[in-house]
């Protein structure tokens, strides 16, 4: 062994161990993915073990590991050996990821420090999903760890809105690590949707339809919340289906401590039914924290204002849901925006693609409000002990 080889090997191990797995967002050393590392005459031989055969992040991990090893002074060449974890190693990893929590146990219960926010509406077509996708990205851009559950099972659109669709119209499936699912990540948001599990047809044809009744819907939402490994989240957003049907009831049962944002358009027809979604959420114990008015008045280049869907609906919903015990504010009024529509069609959040657009500014201001609000600690056990 050449002089100082041991120190050089330690340096390579530290550099490679600090590489982050792109799906788990943890260092390789912490995940137990490092194997033998040796350095001989400037040539580093590095062994790593992927979590599963056919790991979709294999190429990126290999590239990052090579770059990390090559960055160590004294290393001129890198030889990479890639293996796969044994079943026992994977079991140990999944147990460590759960932090002792039994399989299929709800990680977002009342004691969790993750803030859960369900975004709902009374009717479809009010832009709820587009708002939710952009809000998730805006929160992540502020440095928060964000997860997004596309609970709109019949009308799922979150993968497309976040660009998780390839040229053939296919959506990436979550990587399965034993009984855990690792969600795809877009714009630093961890995303899960039923659209990731349906077979896409060739060309521009849509993915298969979902024709499920209540029990199947309940089981799907439960699996999204228990079997998907989101890691430590600051915020978990749920894009709810419109109305007050089976999924709204299931989420109310599974996450009675969740906060709720009600989305409406300015017109009376949307505002009147939006109130119902807020009332049903409150009946399950959830807290309505505010209203967002979407498709509000658009200021044209000549300065004139076009209120295509009327005005005042958002404020009317907020006032109706407010009473002596509940103050429900109008959190944002997002104007009609050609950029918001075009970016959504292209799978790009407007808050990233056109941050100066009035719609993006309103959504970012909403993210700022939510990021500044303290997490509710009601019904949560705090880690204090008697002295």
Short mmCIF file of C-alpha atoms in Angstrom, two decimals:
data_model
loop_
_atom_site.label_atom_id
_atom_site.label_comp_id
_atom_site.label_asym_id
_atom_site.label_seq_id
_atom_site.Cartn_x
_atom_site.Cartn_y
_atom_site.Cartn_z
CA UNK A 1 0.00 0.00 0.00
CA UNK A 2 1.35 3.41 -0.92
CA UNK A 3 2.19 5.93 1.86
CA UNK A 4 -0.83 7.75 3.27
CA UNK A 5 -3.16 5.40 1.34
CA UNK A 6 -5.28 4.86 4.44
CA UNK A 7 -5.85 8.60 4.84
CA UNK A 8 -6.62 8.89 1.13
CA UNK A 9 -9.13 6.04 1.33
CA UNK A 10 -10.78 7.73 4.31
CA UNK A 11 -11.06 10.94 2.29
CA UNK A 12 -12.63 9.09 -0.64
CA UNK A 13 -15.06 7.32 1.71
CA UNK A 14 -16.12 10.65 3.21
CA UNK A 15 -16.59 12.24 -0.20
CA UNK A 16 -18.56 9.33 -1.63
CA UNK A 17 -20.53 8.83 1.57
CA UNK A 18 -21.77 12.42 1.38
CA UNK A 19 -23.35 11.82 -2.05
CA UNK A 20 -27.14 11.99 -1.72
CA UNK A 21 -29.47 9.35 -3.07
CA UNK A 22 -31.77 11.39 -5.37
CA UNK A 23 -34.90 9.47 -4.35
CA UNK A 24 -34.35 9.11 -0.62
CA UNK A 25 -32.55 12.45 -0.24
CA UNK A 26 -30.15 10.92 2.29
CA UNK A 27 -26.35 10.45 2.12
CA UNK A 28 -25.16 7.07 0.83
CA UNK A 29 -23.20 6.48 4.02
CA UNK A 30 -26.32 6.96 6.13
CA UNK A 31 -28.23 4.55 3.89
CA UNK A 32 -25.60 1.80 4.15
CA UNK A 33 -24.90 1.86 0.40
CA UNK A 34 -21.09 2.01 0.60
CA UNK A 35 -18.94 -1.06 0.04
CA UNK A 36 -15.16 -1.57 -0.18
CA UNK A 37 -13.10 1.47 -1.04
CA UNK A 38 -9.40 1.28 -1.89
CA UNK A 39 -6.83 3.59 -3.47
CA UNK A 40 -3.73 2.32 -5.26
CA UNK A 41 -1.36 4.59 -7.16
CA UNK A 42 -3.98 7.26 -7.67
CA UNK A 43 -6.66 4.82 -8.80
CA UNK A 44 -9.70 4.69 -6.52
CA UNK A 45 -11.80 1.52 -6.52
CA UNK A 46 -15.22 2.37 -5.09
CA UNK A 47 -17.97 -0.11 -4.33
CA UNK A 48 -21.60 0.87 -3.80
CA UNK A 49 -24.82 -1.13 -3.44
CA UNK A 50 -28.05 0.14 -5.00
CA UNK A 51 -31.30 -0.42 -3.15
CA UNK A 52 -32.91 -2.54 -5.87
CA UNK A 53 -32.16 -4.11 -9.24
CA UNK A 54 -32.97 -1.61 -11.99
CA UNK A 55 -32.88 1.37 -9.66
CA UNK A 56 -34.08 4.33 -11.79
CA UNK A 57 -31.56 6.62 -10.12
CA UNK A 58 -28.61 4.31 -10.86
CA UNK A 59 -27.03 6.45 -13.57
CA UNK A 60 -27.22 9.62 -11.52
CA UNK A 61 -25.83 7.91 -8.42
CA UNK A 62 -22.96 6.43 -10.42
CA UNK A 63 -22.15 9.80 -11.97
CA UNK A 64 -22.27 11.61 -8.63
CA UNK A 65 -20.11 8.95 -6.95
CA UNK A 66 -17.48 9.12 -9.70
CA UNK A 67 -17.39 12.91 -9.45
CA UNK A 68 -17.12 12.83 -5.66
CA UNK A 69 -14.27 10.31 -5.66
CA UNK A 70 -12.43 12.15 -8.44
CA UNK A 71 -12.65 15.42 -6.49
CA UNK A 72 -10.34 14.05 -3.76
CA UNK A 73 -6.80 15.32 -4.11
CA UNK A 74 -4.51 12.43 -5.04
CA UNK A 75 -7.15 10.49 -7.01
CA UNK A 76 -6.44 10.39 -10.75
CA UNK A 77 -8.87 7.67 -11.84
CA UNK A 78 -12.03 6.05 -10.47
CA UNK A 79 -13.15 2.45 -10.93
CA UNK A 80 -16.75 1.94 -9.83
CA UNK A 81 -18.23 -1.40 -8.78
CA UNK A 82 -22.02 -1.43 -8.48
CA UNK A 83 -23.94 -4.10 -6.62
CA UNK A 84 -27.39 -4.47 -5.08
CA UNK A 85 -28.46 -4.68 -1.45
CA UNK A 86 -29.40 -8.07 -0.08
CA UNK A 87 -32.98 -8.63 1.13
CA UNK A 88 -31.76 -8.42 4.72
CA UNK A 89 -30.02 -5.12 4.03
CA UNK A 90 -33.16 -3.71 2.43
CA UNK A 91 -35.26 -4.78 5.42
CA UNK A 92 -32.80 -3.08 7.74
CA UNK A 93 -32.91 0.06 5.59
CA UNK A 94 -36.70 0.25 5.48
CA UNK A 95 -36.86 -0.20 9.26
CA UNK A 96 -34.39 2.66 9.72
CA UNK A 97 -36.32 4.85 7.31
CA UNK A 98 -39.51 4.24 9.29
CA UNK A 99 -37.66 5.11 12.51
CA UNK A 100 -39.26 2.20 14.30
CA UNK A 101 -42.78 2.91 13.03
CA UNK A 102 -44.60 -0.30 12.13
CA UNK A 103 -45.39 -0.92 8.47
CA UNK A 104 -48.57 0.72 7.18
CA UNK A 105 -48.91 2.98 10.21
CA UNK A 106 -50.04 6.54 9.57
CA UNK A 107 -46.96 8.83 9.80
CA UNK A 108 -49.04 12.03 9.69
CA UNK A 109 -51.06 11.57 12.86
CA UNK A 110 -51.80 14.27 15.45
CA UNK A 111 -48.30 13.89 16.97
CA UNK A 112 -46.53 14.54 13.66
CA UNK A 113 -44.83 17.91 13.20
CA UNK A 114 -45.68 17.83 9.50
CA UNK A 115 -48.33 20.38 8.67
CA UNK A 116 -51.04 18.77 6.54
CA UNK A 117 -53.03 21.09 4.27
CA UNK A 118 -55.91 19.81 2.16
CA UNK A 119 -56.80 22.04 -0.80
CA UNK A 120 -60.44 21.59 -1.70
CA UNK A 121 -63.23 23.15 -3.71
CA UNK A 122 -66.97 22.85 -4.02
CA UNK A 123 -66.94 22.22 -7.78
CA UNK A 124 -64.51 21.27 -10.51
CA UNK A 125 -62.96 23.62 -13.02
CA UNK A 126 -61.89 26.31 -10.54
CA UNK A 127 -58.15 25.72 -11.03
CA UNK A 128 -57.62 23.97 -7.70
CA UNK A 129 -55.00 21.50 -8.96
CA UNK A 130 -53.00 24.16 -10.79
CA UNK A 131 -53.04 26.28 -7.66
CA UNK A 132 -51.98 23.34 -5.47
CA UNK A 133 -49.10 22.34 -7.74
CA UNK A 134 -47.77 25.90 -7.86
CA UNK A 135 -48.23 26.37 -4.13
CA UNK A 136 -46.22 23.21 -3.44
CA UNK A 137 -43.37 24.44 -5.64
CA UNK A 138 -43.48 27.92 -4.10
CA UNK A 139 -43.22 26.42 -0.60
CA UNK A 140 -40.32 24.19 -1.66
CA UNK A 141 -38.56 27.22 -3.18
CA UNK A 142 -38.70 28.79 0.28
CA UNK A 143 -36.63 25.95 1.66
CA UNK A 144 -39.42 23.80 3.08
CA UNK A 145 -39.56 20.04 2.62
CA UNK A 146 -42.82 19.49 0.75
CA UNK A 147 -44.88 16.45 -0.22
CA UNK A 148 -47.90 16.45 -2.51
CA UNK A 149 -50.62 13.79 -2.64
CA UNK A 150 -52.83 13.91 -5.72
CA UNK A 151 -56.00 12.72 -4.00
CA UNK A 152 -58.17 13.75 -6.96
CA UNK A 153 -58.28 10.12 -8.04
CA UNK A 154 -60.88 10.50 -10.79
CA UNK A 155 -59.45 13.72 -12.21
CA UNK A 156 -55.74 13.44 -11.44
CA UNK A 157 -53.65 16.12 -13.13
CA UNK A 158 -50.74 16.84 -10.78
CA UNK A 159 -48.13 14.74 -12.71
CA UNK A 160 -48.81 16.68 -15.90
CA UNK A 161 -48.81 20.03 -14.14
CA UNK A 162 -45.37 19.30 -12.67
CA UNK A 163 -43.85 17.91 -15.86
CA UNK A 164 -43.82 14.29 -14.68
CA UNK A 165 -44.91 13.06 -18.12
CA UNK A 166 -42.51 11.97 -20.85
CA UNK A 167 -42.83 12.48 -24.61
CA UNK A 168 -44.88 9.28 -24.91
CA UNK A 169 -47.35 10.42 -22.26
CA UNK A 170 -46.06 7.99 -19.62
CA UNK A 171 -45.74 8.95 -15.96
CA UNK A 172 -42.86 7.53 -13.85
CA UNK A 173 -43.85 4.96 -11.26
CA UNK A 174 -42.59 5.20 -7.69
CA UNK A 175 -39.59 3.00 -6.90
CA UNK A 176 -40.64 0.14 -4.63
CA UNK A 177 -38.37 -0.62 -1.69
CA UNK A 178 -39.97 -3.71 -0.19
CA UNK A 179 -43.29 -2.37 1.14
CA UNK A 180 -42.28 1.28 0.82
CA UNK A 181 -42.81 3.43 -2.27
CA UNK A 182 -40.37 6.22 -3.07
CA UNK A 183 -42.27 9.07 -4.75
CA UNK A 184 -40.95 10.83 -7.86
CA UNK A 185 -39.63 14.34 -7.23
CA UNK A 186 -40.40 17.40 -9.34
CA UNK A 187 -39.16 20.90 -8.51
CA UNK A 188 -38.06 19.56 -5.08
CA UNK A 189 -41.60 18.37 -4.32
CA UNK A 190 -42.21 14.68 -3.57
CA UNK A 191 -45.29 13.64 -5.53
CA UNK A 192 -47.65 10.67 -5.54
CA UNK A 193 -50.68 10.22 -7.84
CA UNK A 194 -52.88 7.39 -9.05
CA UNK A 195 -51.78 8.44 -12.54
CA UNK A 196 -48.40 6.85 -11.76
CA UNK A 197 -50.00 3.41 -11.53
CA UNK A 198 -52.17 3.41 -14.64
CA UNK A 199 -50.89 2.07 -17.95
CA UNK A 200 -50.49 4.83 -20.53
CA UNK A 201 -51.38 4.14 -24.14
CA UNK A 202 -49.16 5.21 -27.00
CA UNK A 203 -49.16 8.67 -28.50
CA UNK A 204 -51.52 11.32 -27.22
CA UNK A 205 -54.17 8.89 -25.93
CA UNK A 206 -55.14 9.42 -22.28
CA UNK A 207 -54.24 7.04 -19.49
CA UNK A 208 -56.86 4.59 -18.31
CA UNK A 209 -59.89 5.85 -16.42
CA UNK A 210 -60.57 5.20 -12.75
CA UNK A 211 -64.06 3.84 -12.06
CA UNK A 212 -63.86 3.01 -8.36
CA UNK A 213 -66.39 3.08 -5.57
CA UNK A 214 -65.86 4.24 -2.00
CA UNK A 215 -63.94 1.31 -0.43
CA UNK A 216 -61.32 1.23 -3.20
CA UNK A 217 -60.92 5.00 -3.03
CA UNK A 218 -60.46 4.86 0.74
CA UNK A 219 -57.83 2.14 0.44
CA UNK A 220 -55.92 4.08 -2.22
CA UNK A 221 -55.78 7.28 -0.15
CA UNK A 222 -54.75 5.24 2.89
CA UNK A 223 -51.89 3.62 0.96
CA UNK A 224 -50.70 6.98 -0.31
CA UNK A 225 -50.48 8.22 3.27
CA UNK A 226 -48.95 5.10 4.85
CA UNK A 227 -46.89 3.27 2.21
CA UNK A 228 -45.24 6.21 0.46
CA UNK A 229 -41.95 7.26 2.04
CA UNK A 230 -42.00 11.05 2.13
CA UNK A 231 -39.34 11.34 4.82
CA UNK A 232 -39.39 14.30 7.19
CA UNK A 233 -41.76 16.86 5.69
CA UNK A 234 -42.52 20.39 6.76
CA UNK A 235 -45.71 20.47 4.72
CA UNK A 236 -47.88 17.79 3.09
CA UNK A 237 -50.39 19.15 0.58
CA UNK A 238 -53.37 17.14 -0.61
CA UNK A 239 -55.02 18.04 -3.90
CA UNK A 240 -58.56 17.01 -3.06
CA UNK A 241 -61.29 16.10 -5.55
CA UNK A 242 -64.04 18.70 -5.84
CA UNK A 243 -67.15 18.29 -3.73
CA UNK A 244 -67.91 16.42 -0.55
CA UNK A 245 -67.78 12.78 -1.65
CA UNK A 246 -66.02 9.61 -0.51
CA UNK A 247 -62.45 10.92 -0.55
CA UNK A 248 -63.31 14.06 1.41
CA UNK A 249 -64.89 11.84 4.06
CA UNK A 250 -61.93 9.42 4.05
CA UNK A 251 -59.38 12.21 4.42
CA UNK A 252 -61.47 13.68 7.21
CA UNK A 253 -61.33 10.32 9.01
CA UNK A 254 -57.63 9.71 8.35
CA UNK A 255 -56.43 13.29 8.95
CA UNK A 256 -58.95 15.00 11.23
CA UNK A 257 -56.24 17.44 12.38
CA UNK A 258 -55.51 18.71 8.85
CA UNK A 259 -55.86 22.33 7.82
CA UNK A 260 -58.07 23.12 4.82
CA UNK A 261 -57.87 25.79 2.12
CA UNK A 262 -61.05 26.30 0.10
CA UNK A 263 -60.63 27.37 -3.55
CA UNK A 264 -63.36 29.17 -5.45
CA UNK A 265 -63.79 31.47 -8.41
CA UNK A 266 -65.40 34.92 -8.01
CA UNK A 267 -68.76 33.84 -9.44
CA UNK A 268 -71.69 33.03 -7.16
CA UNK A 269 -72.24 29.54 -8.60
CA UNK A 270 -68.76 28.45 -7.46
CA UNK A 271 -68.80 30.41 -4.20
CA UNK A 272 -72.06 28.92 -2.95
CA UNK A 273 -70.90 25.31 -3.34
CA UNK A 274 -67.40 26.11 -2.08
CA UNK A 275 -68.91 26.90 1.30
CA UNK A 276 -70.22 23.32 1.54
CA UNK A 277 -66.74 21.81 1.17
CA UNK A 278 -65.53 23.98 4.02
CA UNK A 279 -68.45 23.02 6.24
CA UNK A 280 -67.95 19.28 5.63
CA UNK A 281 -64.24 19.60 6.43
CA UNK A 282 -65.11 21.36 9.67
CA UNK A 283 -67.58 18.60 10.59
CA UNK A 284 -64.72 16.07 10.56
CA UNK A 285 -62.66 18.23 12.92
CA UNK A 286 -60.46 19.84 10.28
CA UNK A 287 -59.67 23.54 10.48
CA UNK A 288 -60.50 25.83 7.55
CA UNK A 289 -57.57 28.24 7.52
CA UNK A 290 -58.61 30.36 4.58
CA UNK A 291 -60.05 30.85 1.12
CA UNK A 292 -58.28 31.38 -2.19
CA UNK A 293 -60.12 33.11 -5.01
CA UNK A 294 -58.87 31.90 -8.38
CA UNK A 295 -59.57 33.35 -11.85
CA UNK A 296 -60.04 36.81 -10.40
CA UNK A 297 -60.08 39.99 -12.48
CA UNK A 298 -57.36 40.36 -15.11
CA UNK A 299 -55.77 43.75 -15.80
CA UNK A 300 -55.27 44.16 -19.54
CA UNK A 301 -52.29 45.97 -21.13
CA UNK A 302 -54.37 49.12 -21.66
CA UNK A 303 -55.23 49.25 -17.96
CA UNK A 304 -58.81 48.08 -18.22
CA UNK A 305 -59.97 45.33 -15.89
CA UNK A 306 -61.75 42.23 -17.16
CA UNK A 307 -63.66 40.36 -14.48
CA UNK A 308 -64.71 37.42 -16.64
CA UNK A 309 -66.15 35.47 -13.68
CA UNK A 310 -67.52 38.40 -11.74
CA UNK A 311 -66.16 39.55 -8.40
CA UNK A 312 -66.48 39.09 -4.68
CA UNK A 313 -66.94 35.31 -4.53
CA UNK A 314 -63.81 34.60 -2.51
CA UNK A 315 -64.61 37.20 0.13
CA UNK A 316 -68.19 35.96 0.29
CA UNK A 317 -67.01 32.38 0.99
CA UNK A 318 -64.59 33.61 3.67
CA UNK A 319 -67.28 35.67 5.38
CA UNK A 320 -69.80 32.82 5.26
CA UNK A 321 -67.34 30.34 6.81
CA UNK A 322 -66.32 32.82 9.51
CA UNK A 323 -68.16 33.03 12.81
CA UNK A 324 -67.41 33.84 16.44
CA UNK A 325 -65.30 30.69 16.77
CA UNK A 326 -63.63 30.68 13.35
CA UNK A 327 -61.92 33.53 11.55
CA UNK A 328 -61.54 32.45 7.93
CA UNK A 329 -59.58 35.00 5.88
CA UNK A 330 -59.33 35.47 2.13
CA UNK A 331 -55.70 34.41 1.74
CA UNK A 332 -55.16 35.28 -1.93
CA UNK A 333 -56.95 36.43 -5.06
CA UNK A 334 -55.20 34.91 -8.09
CA UNK A 335 -56.01 36.71 -11.35
CA UNK A 336 -56.72 35.09 -14.67
CA UNK A 337 -53.40 34.57 -16.41
CA UNK A 338 -52.44 33.38 -19.90
CA UNK A 339 -48.97 32.52 -18.53
CA UNK A 340 -50.44 30.38 -15.76
CA UNK A 341 -52.55 28.47 -18.30
CA UNK A 342 -49.74 28.02 -20.83
CA UNK A 343 -47.17 26.97 -18.23
CA UNK A 344 -49.62 24.44 -16.78
CA UNK A 345 -50.08 22.89 -20.22
CA UNK A 346 -46.29 22.70 -20.59
CA UNK A 347 -45.78 21.09 -17.18
CA UNK A 348 -43.99 24.14 -15.77
CA UNK A 349 -45.11 25.91 -12.57
CA UNK A 350 -45.70 29.58 -13.30
CA UNK A 351 -43.99 30.48 -10.00
CA UNK A 352 -40.76 29.17 -11.55
CA UNK A 353 -41.26 29.92 -15.25
CA UNK A 354 -42.75 33.42 -14.88
CA UNK A 355 -42.27 34.58 -11.27
CA UNK A 356 -43.16 38.18 -12.17
CA UNK A 357 -46.58 37.23 -13.53
CA UNK A 358 -49.39 38.59 -11.28
CA UNK A 359 -50.74 35.07 -10.72
CA UNK A 360 -47.30 33.80 -9.65
CA UNK A 361 -46.88 36.73 -7.28
CA UNK A 362 -50.20 36.00 -5.60
CA UNK A 363 -49.37 32.31 -5.19
CA UNK A 364 -45.92 33.13 -3.83
CA UNK A 365 -47.50 35.57 -1.37
CA UNK A 366 -49.83 32.75 -0.28
CA UNK A 367 -46.80 30.49 0.23
CA UNK A 368 -45.18 33.20 2.33
CA UNK A 369 -48.25 33.40 4.56
CA UNK A 370 -48.38 29.63 5.06
CA UNK A 371 -44.62 29.34 5.63
CA UNK A 372 -44.79 32.00 8.34
CA UNK A 373 -47.70 30.43 10.20
CA UNK A 374 -46.73 28.27 13.18
CA UNK A 375 -47.72 24.63 13.12
CA UNK A 376 -50.74 23.93 15.27
CA UNK A 377 -49.84 21.91 18.38
CA UNK A 378 -53.38 21.15 19.52
CA UNK A 379 -53.79 17.46 20.41
CA UNK A 380 -50.07 16.82 19.88
CA UNK A 381 -47.86 15.33 22.58
CA UNK A 382 -44.75 17.41 23.17
CA UNK A 383 -41.36 15.86 24.11
CA UNK A 384 -41.29 17.21 27.65
CA UNK A 385 -40.69 15.14 30.75
CA UNK A 386 -40.98 15.92 34.40
CA UNK A 387 -37.71 17.07 35.92
#
